[in-house]
XYZ file of C-alpha atoms in Angstrom:
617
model
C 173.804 170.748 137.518
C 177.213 169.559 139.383
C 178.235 172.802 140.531
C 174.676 173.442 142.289
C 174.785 169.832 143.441
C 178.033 171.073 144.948
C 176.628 174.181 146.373
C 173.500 173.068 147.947
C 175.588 170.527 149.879
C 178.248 172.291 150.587
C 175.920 174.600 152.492
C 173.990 172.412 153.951
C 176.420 169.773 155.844
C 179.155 170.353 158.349
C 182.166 168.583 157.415
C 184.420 166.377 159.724
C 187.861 167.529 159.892
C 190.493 164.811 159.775
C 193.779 166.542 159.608
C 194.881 170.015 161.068
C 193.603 173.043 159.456
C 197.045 175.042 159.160
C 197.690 176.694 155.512
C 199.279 174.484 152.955
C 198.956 171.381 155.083
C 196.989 168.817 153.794
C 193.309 168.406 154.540
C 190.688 165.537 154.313
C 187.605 166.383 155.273
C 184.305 163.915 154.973
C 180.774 164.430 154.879
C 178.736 161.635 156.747
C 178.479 158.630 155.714
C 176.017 157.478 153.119
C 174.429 154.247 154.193
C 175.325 151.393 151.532
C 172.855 147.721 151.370
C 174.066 145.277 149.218
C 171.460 143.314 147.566
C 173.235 140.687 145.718
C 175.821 142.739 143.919
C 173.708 145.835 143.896
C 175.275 148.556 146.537
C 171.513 150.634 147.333
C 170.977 153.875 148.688
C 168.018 155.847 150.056
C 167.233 158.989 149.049
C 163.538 160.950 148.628
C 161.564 161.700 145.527
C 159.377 164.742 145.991
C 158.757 163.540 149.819
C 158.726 159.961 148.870
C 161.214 157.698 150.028
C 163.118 155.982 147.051
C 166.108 153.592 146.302
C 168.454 154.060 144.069
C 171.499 151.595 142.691
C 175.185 152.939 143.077
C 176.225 153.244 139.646
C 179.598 154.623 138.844
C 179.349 153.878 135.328
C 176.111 155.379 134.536
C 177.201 159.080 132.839
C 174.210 160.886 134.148
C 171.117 159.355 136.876
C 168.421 157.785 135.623
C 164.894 156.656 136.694
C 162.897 153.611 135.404
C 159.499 154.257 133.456
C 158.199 153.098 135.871
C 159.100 154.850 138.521
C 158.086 158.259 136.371
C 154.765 156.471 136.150
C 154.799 156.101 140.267
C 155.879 159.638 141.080
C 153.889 161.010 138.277
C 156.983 162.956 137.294
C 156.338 165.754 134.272
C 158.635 164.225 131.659
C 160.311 166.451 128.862
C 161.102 165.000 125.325
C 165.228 164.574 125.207
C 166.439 166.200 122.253
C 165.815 164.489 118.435
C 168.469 161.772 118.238
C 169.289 161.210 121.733
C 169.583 157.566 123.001
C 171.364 156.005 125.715
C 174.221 153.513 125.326
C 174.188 150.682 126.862
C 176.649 147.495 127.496
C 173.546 145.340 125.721
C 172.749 147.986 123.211
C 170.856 151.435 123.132
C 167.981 152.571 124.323
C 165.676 155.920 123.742
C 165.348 158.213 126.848
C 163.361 160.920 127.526
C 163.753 163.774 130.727
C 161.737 163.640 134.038
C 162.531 166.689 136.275
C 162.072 165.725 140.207
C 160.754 168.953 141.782
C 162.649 168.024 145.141
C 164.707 165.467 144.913
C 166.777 164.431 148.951
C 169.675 162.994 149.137
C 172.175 162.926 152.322
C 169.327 165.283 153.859
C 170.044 168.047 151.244
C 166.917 169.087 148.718
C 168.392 169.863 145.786
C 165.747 171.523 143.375
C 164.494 170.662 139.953
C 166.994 167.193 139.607
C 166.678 165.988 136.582
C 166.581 162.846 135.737
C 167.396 160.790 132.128
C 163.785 157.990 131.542
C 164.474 155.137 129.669
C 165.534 151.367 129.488
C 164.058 148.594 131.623
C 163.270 148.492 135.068
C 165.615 148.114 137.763
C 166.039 144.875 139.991
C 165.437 144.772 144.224
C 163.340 147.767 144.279
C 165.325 150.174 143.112
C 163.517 153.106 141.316
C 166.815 154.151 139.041
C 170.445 154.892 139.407
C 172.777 157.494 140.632
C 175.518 158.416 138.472
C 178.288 160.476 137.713
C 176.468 163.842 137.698
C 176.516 163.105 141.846
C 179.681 160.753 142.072
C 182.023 163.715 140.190
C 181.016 166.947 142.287
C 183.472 165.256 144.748
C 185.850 162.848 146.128
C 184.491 159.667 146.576
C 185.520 156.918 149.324
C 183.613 153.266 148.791
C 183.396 150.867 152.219
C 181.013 148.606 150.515
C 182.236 145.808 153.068
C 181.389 148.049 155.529
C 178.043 149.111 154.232
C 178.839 152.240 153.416
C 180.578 154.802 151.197
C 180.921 158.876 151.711
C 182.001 162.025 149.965
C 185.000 163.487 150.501
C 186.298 167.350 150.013
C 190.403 167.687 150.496
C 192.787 170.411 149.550
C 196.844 171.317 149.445
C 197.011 167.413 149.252
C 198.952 167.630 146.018
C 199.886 163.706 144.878
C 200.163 162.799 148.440
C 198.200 158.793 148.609
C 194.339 160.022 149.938
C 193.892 156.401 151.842
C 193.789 157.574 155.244
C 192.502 154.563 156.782
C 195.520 152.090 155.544
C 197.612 152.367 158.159
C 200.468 149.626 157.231
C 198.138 148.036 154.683
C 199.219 148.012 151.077
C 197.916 150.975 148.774
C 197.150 149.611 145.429
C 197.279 153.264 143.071
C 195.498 153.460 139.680
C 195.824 156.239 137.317
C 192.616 157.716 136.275
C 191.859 159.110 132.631
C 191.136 162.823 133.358
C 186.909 162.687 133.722
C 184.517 165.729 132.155
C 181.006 166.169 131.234
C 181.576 164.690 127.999
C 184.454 161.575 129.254
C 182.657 161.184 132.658
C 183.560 157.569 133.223
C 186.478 156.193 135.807
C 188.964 154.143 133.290
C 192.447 153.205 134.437
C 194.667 150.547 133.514
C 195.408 146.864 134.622
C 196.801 143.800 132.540
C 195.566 139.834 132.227
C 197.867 137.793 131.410
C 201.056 140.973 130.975
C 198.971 142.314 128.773
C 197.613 145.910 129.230
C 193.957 146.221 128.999
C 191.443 149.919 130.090
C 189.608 149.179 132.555
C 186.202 150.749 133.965
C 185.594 151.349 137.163
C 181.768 150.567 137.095
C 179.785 149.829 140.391
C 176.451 149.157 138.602
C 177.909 146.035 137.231
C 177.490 142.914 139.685
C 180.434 140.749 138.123
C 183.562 142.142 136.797
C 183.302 141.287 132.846
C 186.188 141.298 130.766
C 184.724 142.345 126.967
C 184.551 139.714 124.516
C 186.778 141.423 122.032
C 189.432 141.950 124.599
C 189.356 138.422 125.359
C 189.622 137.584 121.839
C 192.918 140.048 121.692
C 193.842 138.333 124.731
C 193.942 134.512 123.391
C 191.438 134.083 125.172
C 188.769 132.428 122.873
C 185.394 130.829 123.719
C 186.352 127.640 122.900
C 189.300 127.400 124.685
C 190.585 125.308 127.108
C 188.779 125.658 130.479
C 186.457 128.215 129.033
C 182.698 127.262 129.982
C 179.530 128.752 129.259
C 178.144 131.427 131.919
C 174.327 131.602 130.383
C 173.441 135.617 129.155
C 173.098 138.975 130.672
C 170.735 142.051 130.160
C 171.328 145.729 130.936
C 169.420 148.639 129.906
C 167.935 147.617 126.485
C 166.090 145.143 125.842
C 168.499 142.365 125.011
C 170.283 139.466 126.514
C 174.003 138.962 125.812
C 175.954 135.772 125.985
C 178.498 135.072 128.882
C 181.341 132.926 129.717
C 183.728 131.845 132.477
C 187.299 132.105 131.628
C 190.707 130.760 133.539
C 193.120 133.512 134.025
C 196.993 133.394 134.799
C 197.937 136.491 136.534
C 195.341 139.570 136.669
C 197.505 142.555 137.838
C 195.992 146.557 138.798
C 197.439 149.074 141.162
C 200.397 146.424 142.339
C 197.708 143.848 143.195
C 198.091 140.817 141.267
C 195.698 137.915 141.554
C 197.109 134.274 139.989
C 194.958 131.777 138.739
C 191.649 133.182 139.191
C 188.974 133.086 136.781
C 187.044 136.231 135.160
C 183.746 136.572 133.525
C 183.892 137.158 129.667
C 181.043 138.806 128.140
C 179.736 139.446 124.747
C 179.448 143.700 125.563
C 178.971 146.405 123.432
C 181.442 148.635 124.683
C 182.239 152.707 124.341
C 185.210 154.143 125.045
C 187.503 151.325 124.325
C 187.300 149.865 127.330
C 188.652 146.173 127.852
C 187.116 145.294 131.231
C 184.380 146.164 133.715
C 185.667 146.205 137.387
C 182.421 145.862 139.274
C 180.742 145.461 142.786
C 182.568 142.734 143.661
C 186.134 144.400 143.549
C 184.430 147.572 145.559
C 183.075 144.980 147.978
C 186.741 142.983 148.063
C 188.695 146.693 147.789
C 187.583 149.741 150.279
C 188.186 152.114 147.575
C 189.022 155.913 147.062
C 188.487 157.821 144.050
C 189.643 161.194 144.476
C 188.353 163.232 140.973
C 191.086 166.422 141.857
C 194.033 164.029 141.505
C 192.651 161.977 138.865
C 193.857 158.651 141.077
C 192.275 155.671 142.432
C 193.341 154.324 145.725
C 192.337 150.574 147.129
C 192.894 148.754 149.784
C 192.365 144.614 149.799
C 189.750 143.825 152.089
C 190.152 140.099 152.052
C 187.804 137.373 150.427
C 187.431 137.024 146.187
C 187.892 139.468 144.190
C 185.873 138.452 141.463
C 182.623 136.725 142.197
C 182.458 133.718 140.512
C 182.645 131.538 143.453
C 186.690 130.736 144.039
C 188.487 131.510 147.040
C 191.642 132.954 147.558
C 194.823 132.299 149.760
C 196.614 136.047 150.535
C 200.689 136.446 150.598
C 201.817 140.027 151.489
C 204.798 140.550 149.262
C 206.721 143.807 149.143
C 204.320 146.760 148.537
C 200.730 144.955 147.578
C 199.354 141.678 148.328
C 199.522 138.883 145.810
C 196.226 136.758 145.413
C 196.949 133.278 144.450
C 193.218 131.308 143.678
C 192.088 128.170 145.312
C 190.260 127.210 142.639
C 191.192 125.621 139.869
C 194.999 125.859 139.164
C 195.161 127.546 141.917
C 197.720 126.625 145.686
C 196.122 124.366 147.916
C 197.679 125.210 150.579
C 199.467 128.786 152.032
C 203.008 128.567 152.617
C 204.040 129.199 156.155
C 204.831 132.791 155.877
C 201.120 132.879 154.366
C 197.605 134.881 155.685
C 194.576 132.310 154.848
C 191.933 133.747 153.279
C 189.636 131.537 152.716
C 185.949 134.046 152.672
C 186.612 135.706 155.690
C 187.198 139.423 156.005
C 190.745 141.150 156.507
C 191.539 140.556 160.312
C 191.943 144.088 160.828
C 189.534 146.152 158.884
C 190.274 149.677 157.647
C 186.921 151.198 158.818
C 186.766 150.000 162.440
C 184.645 148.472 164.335
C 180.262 149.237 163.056
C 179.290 151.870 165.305
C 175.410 150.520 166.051
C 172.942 148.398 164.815
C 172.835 149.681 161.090
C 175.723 149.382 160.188
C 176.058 145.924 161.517
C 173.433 144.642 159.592
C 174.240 146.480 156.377
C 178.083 144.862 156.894
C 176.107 141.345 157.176
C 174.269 142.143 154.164
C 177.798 142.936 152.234
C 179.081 139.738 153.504
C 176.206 137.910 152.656
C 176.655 139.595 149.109
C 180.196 137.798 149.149
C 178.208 134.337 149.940
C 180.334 134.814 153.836
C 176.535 133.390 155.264
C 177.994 132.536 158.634
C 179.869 135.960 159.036
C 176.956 137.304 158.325
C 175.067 135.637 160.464
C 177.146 136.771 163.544
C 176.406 140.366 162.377
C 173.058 140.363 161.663
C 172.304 138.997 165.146
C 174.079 141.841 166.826
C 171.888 143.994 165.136
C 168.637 142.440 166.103
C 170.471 142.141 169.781
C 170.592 146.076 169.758
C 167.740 146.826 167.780
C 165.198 144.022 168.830
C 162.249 145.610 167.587
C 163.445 146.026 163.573
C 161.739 143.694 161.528
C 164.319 144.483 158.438
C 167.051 142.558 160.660
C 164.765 139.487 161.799
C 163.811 139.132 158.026
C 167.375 139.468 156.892
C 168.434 137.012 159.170
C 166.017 134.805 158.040
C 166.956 134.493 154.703
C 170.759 133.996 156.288
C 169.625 131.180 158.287
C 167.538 129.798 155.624
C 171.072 130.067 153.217
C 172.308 127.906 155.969
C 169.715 125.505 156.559
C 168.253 126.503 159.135
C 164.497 126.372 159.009
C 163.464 126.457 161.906
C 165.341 129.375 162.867
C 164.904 131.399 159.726
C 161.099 130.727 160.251
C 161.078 131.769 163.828
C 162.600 135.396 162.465
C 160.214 135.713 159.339
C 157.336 135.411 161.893
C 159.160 137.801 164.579
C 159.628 140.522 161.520
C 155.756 139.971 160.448
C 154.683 140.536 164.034
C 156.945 143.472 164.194
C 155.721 145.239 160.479
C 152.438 143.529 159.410
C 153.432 144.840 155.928
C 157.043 143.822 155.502
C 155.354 141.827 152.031
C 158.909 140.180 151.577
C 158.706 138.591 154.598
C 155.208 137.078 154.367
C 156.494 135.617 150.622
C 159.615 134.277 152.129
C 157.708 132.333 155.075
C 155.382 131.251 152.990
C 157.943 129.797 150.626
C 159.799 128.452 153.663
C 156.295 126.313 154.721
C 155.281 124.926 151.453
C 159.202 123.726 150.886
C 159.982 122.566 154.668
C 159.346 118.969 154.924
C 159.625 119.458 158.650
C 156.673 122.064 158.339
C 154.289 122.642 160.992
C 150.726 121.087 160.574
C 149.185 124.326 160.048
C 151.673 125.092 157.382
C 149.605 124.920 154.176
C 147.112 127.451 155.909
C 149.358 129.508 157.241
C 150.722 129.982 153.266
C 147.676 130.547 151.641
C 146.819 133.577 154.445
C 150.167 135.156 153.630
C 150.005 134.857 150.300
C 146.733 136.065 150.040
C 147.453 138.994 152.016
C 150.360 140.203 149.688
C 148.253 139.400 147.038
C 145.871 142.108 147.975
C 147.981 144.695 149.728
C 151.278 145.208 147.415
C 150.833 148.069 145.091
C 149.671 147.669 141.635
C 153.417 147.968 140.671
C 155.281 146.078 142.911
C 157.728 143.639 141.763
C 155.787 141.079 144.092
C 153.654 139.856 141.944
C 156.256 137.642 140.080
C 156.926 135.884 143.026
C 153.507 135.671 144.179
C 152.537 134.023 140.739
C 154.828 131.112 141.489
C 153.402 130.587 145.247
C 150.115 130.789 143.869
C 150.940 127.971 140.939
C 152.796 126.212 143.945
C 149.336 125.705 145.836
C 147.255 125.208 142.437
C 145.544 128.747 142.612
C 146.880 128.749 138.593
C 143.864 131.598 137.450
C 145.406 133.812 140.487
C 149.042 132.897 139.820
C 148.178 134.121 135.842
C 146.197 137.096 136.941
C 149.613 137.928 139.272
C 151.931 137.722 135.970
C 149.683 139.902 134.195
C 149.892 142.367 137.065
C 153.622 142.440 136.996
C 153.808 142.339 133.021
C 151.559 145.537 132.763
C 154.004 147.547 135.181
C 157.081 145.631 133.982
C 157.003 145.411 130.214
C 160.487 146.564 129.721
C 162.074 144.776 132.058
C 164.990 142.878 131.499
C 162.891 139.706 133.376
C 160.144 139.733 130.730
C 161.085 136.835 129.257
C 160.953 135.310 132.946
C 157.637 136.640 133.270
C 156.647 134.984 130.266
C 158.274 131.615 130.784
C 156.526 131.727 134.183
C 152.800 132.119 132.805
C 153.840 129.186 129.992
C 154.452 127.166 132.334
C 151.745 127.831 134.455
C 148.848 127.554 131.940
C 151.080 124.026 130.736
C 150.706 122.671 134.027
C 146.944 123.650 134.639
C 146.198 122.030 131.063
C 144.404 125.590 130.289
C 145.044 128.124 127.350
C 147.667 125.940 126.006
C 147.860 127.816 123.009
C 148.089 130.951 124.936
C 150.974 129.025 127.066
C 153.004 127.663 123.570
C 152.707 132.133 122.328
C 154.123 132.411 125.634
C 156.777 130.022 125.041
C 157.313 130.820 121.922
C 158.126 134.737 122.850
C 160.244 133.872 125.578
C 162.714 131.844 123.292
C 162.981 134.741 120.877
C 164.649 136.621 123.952
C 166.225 133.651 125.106
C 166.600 130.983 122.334
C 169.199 128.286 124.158
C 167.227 128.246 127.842
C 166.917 125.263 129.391
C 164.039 126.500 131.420
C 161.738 127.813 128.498
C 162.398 124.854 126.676
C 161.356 122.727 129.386
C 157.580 124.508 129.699
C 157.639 124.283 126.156
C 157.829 120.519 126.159
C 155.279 120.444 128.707
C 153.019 122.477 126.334
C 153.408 120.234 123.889
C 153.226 117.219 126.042
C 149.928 118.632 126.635
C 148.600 119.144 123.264
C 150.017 115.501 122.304
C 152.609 116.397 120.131
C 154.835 113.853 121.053
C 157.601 114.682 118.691
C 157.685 117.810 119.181
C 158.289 117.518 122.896
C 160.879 115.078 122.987
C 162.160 117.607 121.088
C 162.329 120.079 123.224
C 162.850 117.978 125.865
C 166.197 116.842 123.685
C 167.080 120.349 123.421
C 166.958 121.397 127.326
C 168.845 118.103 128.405
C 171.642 118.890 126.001
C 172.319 122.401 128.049
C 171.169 120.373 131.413
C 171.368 116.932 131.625
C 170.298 117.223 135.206
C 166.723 118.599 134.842
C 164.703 116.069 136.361
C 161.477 117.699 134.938
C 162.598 117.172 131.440
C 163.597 113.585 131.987
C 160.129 112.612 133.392
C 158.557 114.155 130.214
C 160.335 113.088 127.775
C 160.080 109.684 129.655
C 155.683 110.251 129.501
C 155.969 110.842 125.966
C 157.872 108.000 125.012
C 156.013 105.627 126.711
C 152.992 107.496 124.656
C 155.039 106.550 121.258
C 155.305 103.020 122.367
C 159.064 103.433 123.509
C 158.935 101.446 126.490
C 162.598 100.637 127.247
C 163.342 104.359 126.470
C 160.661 106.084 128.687
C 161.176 104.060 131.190
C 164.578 104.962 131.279
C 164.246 108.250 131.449
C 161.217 107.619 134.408
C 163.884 106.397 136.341
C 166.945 108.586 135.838
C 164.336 111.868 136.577
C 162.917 109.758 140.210
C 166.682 109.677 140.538
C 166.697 113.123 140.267
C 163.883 113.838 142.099
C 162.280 111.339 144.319
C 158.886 113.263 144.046
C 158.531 113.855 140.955
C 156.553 110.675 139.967
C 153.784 112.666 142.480
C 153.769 115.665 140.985
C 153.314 114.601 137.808
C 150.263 112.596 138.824
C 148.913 115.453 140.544
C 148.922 117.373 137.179
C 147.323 114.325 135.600
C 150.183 113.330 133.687
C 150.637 110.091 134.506
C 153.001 107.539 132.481
């Protein structure tokens, strides 16, 4: 499949010609540029099922592309049965897969004929219909701007071990040496120590957060119970399981002649393949503009400024001989930057590799990557340049909406919601996010509730059958009290969405729901009750339980549960106000009154919505 991949592209697309042409000199050429939107920590790209437009995640780690069963479903793809045996391997555990073959399958304007696809695992987050892996990302060289929103493909020859990051200039080149990839050992793995000790690492886009593996931590010193070390709640992937995570102080993480002091990395409980230690992941593409060329078996970064791993620190930057040296403001970390010192502190490299965006596009997908990297007012300043040169786009007015509403700005960020609306009638995000925006703003026009309901309503019946709307549009609907519409909504999404990795969301969600209506509260506690099989220690589901309970006056048995969700969240004023209703229901005065008083604490309205619910103390 790679070497027609290769053909059919190659044929297709004139390349640009960086360097001179002359025999034996060195020559980079690039194909255009692939058009990269960070959603979160998921780099997305377009491409076209059988006609049909389509997004797909960036996955670097995936050995072969894959679609969702879902998205089979939608395209109504002929699917083959994968030979007896055959699963998928996943960081949470395998999965079975089966083969879809896309007739026509587009990407970078190229049909490439009878793409096949691997079928299996759960359903993909922010729209995306499946993944693109290595069966693309190996045919060539592969340069990642993710900063920039955007990353290309890359053909060079007589470059011999000469450094492939043209755009440095006098920027530091971090190198990594790259296990030799194949059909059968597909994945990017270098090396990089924690702490001076060596660990593989894999270079793995489709994770959000770099993860270093539980047993490597455990090799490391690094236990879970160790000083510093704090719970990080759990994490799916492809099968249908939820693993447990934790946030871990670090000394000194070094790769390529980077080395980043007192920083913190993500420790997950992963089932991993290939002895690998560590998952690099969208964050480091979005901190790095990175190169990976697959003829020299090398990796080539360059820092782009801001943190390197995203769990929320920020970093001070001292250039020190060949690569920069990252020291955290976080905990342990400096305070303050010596004078010969470059501050850091979330803003992006003062002179960036790729130049300045070239139109509106790619200003607004380089405010999306900064928004990504939680750099809300940098993004800010590029998303309004985009709607400045492209004033009739209803993408950028929504995207800056959600900016401004990061910021606190509602006024603003409704002003753009409504703009994009009146600009694309059907941009269904937009309509959920104003409507969110007016039922929350306390400042809220008079027409407000109205203007809600309408939007609402509208998404309600015009998203497809499929959508992931309808998850959202359950909770808008159980914000306003529509509770049979906001459970006919979860059903919706739970037909379509059954192997998601959100199921036990989903199912939390309709709990809840039917708790708070005071209908089909046995229906709610099954709900409940399924949801903490997936997720036994969440403070969420163990909160609706206790309101099921609360319900069906089983006093004990939601102070229980009540118990059970303050001990992982003291702070959930929900759980506090129950408790406190029960106890005053067991003739514990002092007690629920108490806990009345630390939850209107909390919560100053919570005494209200309780009462509207009929639960009064």
């Amino acid at each position: 499949m790679s070497h027609l991949i290769r053909r059919g592209w190659i044929a297709t697309l004139s390349l640009l010609a960086l360097s001179p042409a002359a025999a034996g000199q060195c020559r980079i050429e690039r194909f255009p540029a692939i058009p990269v939107t960070m959603k979160g920590l998921r780099p997305m790209v377009s491409a076209r099922i059988n006609g049909t437009k389509a997004r797909f995640i960036v996955d670097t780690g995936a050995f072969w592309s894959m679609l969702s069963p879902a998205a089979r479903a939608q395209y109504s793809l002929p699917e083959d049965m994968a030979p007896p045996g055959f699963y998928i391997r996943g960081v949470n555990g395998d999965t079975n897969a089966d083969i879809a073959t896309v007739d026509t399958f587009t990407f970078l304007h190229v049909p490439l004929r009878h793409m096949q696809f691997l079928v299996g695992g759960n359903d993909y987050p922010s729209g995306a219909v499946g993944l693109l892996g290595d069966n693309l990302w190996r045919v060539f060289d592969v340069e990642y701007d993710f900063a920039a929103g955007k990353m290309r493909l890359v053909e060079t020859s007589h470059c011999a071990d000469l450094p492939l990051a043209y755009w440095a200039g006098n920027q530091p080149i971090g190198v990594v040496k790259l296990r030799e990839t194949s059909l059968r050992r597909p994945h990017l793995i270098g090396h990089a120590t924690v702490n001076g000790k060596r660990i593989r690492v894999l270079f793995d886009t489709g994770f959000g957060r770099s993860m270093l593996t539980l047993a490597a931590a455990k090799r490391l010193g690094i236990m879970t119970d160790s000083p510093g070390v704090r719970p990080a709640g759990k994490f799916g992937g492809i099968a249908r399981r939820w693993r447990k995570a934790w946030i871990a102080p670090v000394a000194l993480f070094e790769i390529g002649g980077e080395k980043i002091e007192h920083t913190q990395l993500m420790v997950g409980d992963i089932r991993t393949f290939g002895k690998v230690d560590m998952f690099l992941g969208a964050d480091f593409f979005l901190s790095h503009h990175v190169y990976v060329s697959n003829r020299q078996h090398r990796l080539y970064f360059t820092y782009n400024g801001g943190p390197v791993f995203a769990i929320g620190q920020r970093y001070l930057i001292k250039r020190t001989g060949a690569a920069p040296v990252l020291a955290g403001t976080g905990p342990g970390g400096a305070s303050a930057a010596p004078a010969s010192t470059t501050a850091r502190t979330g803003a992006a490299a003062q002179a960036p590799a790729s130049g300045s965006p070239a139109d509106a596009d790619e200003l607004a997908r380089q405010g999306m990557a900064y928004a990504s990297e939680g750099q809300s007012a940098r993004a800010l300043t590029d998303l309004t340049r985009a709607c400045r040169l492209d004033p009739k786009n209803a993408e950028y007015r929504f995207r800056r909406g959600r900016i401004e509403q990061a910021l606190k700005q509602p006024a603003k960020a409704l002003a753009d919601f409504s703009s994009a609306i009146a600009l694309q009638s059907n941009l269904f995000q937009a309509r959920l996010a104003r409507a969110q925006l007016l039922l929350s703003w306390k400042h809220a026009p008079g027409t407000a509730a109205s203007q809600a309901r309408t939007d609402i309503n509208i998404v309600a019946l015009q998203a497809p059958d499929e959508s992931e709307l309808h998850l959202p549009l359950a909770r808008l609907y159980g914000r306003i009290g529509q509770y049979d519409d906001a459970i006919r909504q979860i059903d919706q999404w739970i037909y379509y969405h059954r192997r998601d990795e959100l199921l036990p969301v989903a199912l939390n969600a309709r709990c809840w729901i039917r708790a708070e209506a005071g209908i089909q509260l046995r229906r709610a506690l099954k709900d409940c009750d399924r949801a903490l099989g997936w997720l036994p220690k969440n403070a969420a589901i163990l909160d609706s339980r206790g309101l099921v309970y609360l319900r069906l006056g089983r006093l004990a048995q939601a102070i229980g549960d009540y118990d059970a969700a303050l001990g992982i969240n003291p702070r959930i004023a929900d759980s506090l106000y129950g408790r406190g209703v029960a106890e005053l229901r067991q003739g514990k005065k002092a007690l629920g009154e108490s806990d009345l008083t630390a939850a209107t604490h909390l919560d100053p309205g919570i005494a209200r919505r309780f009462a509207r619910i009929k639960l009064d103390p």
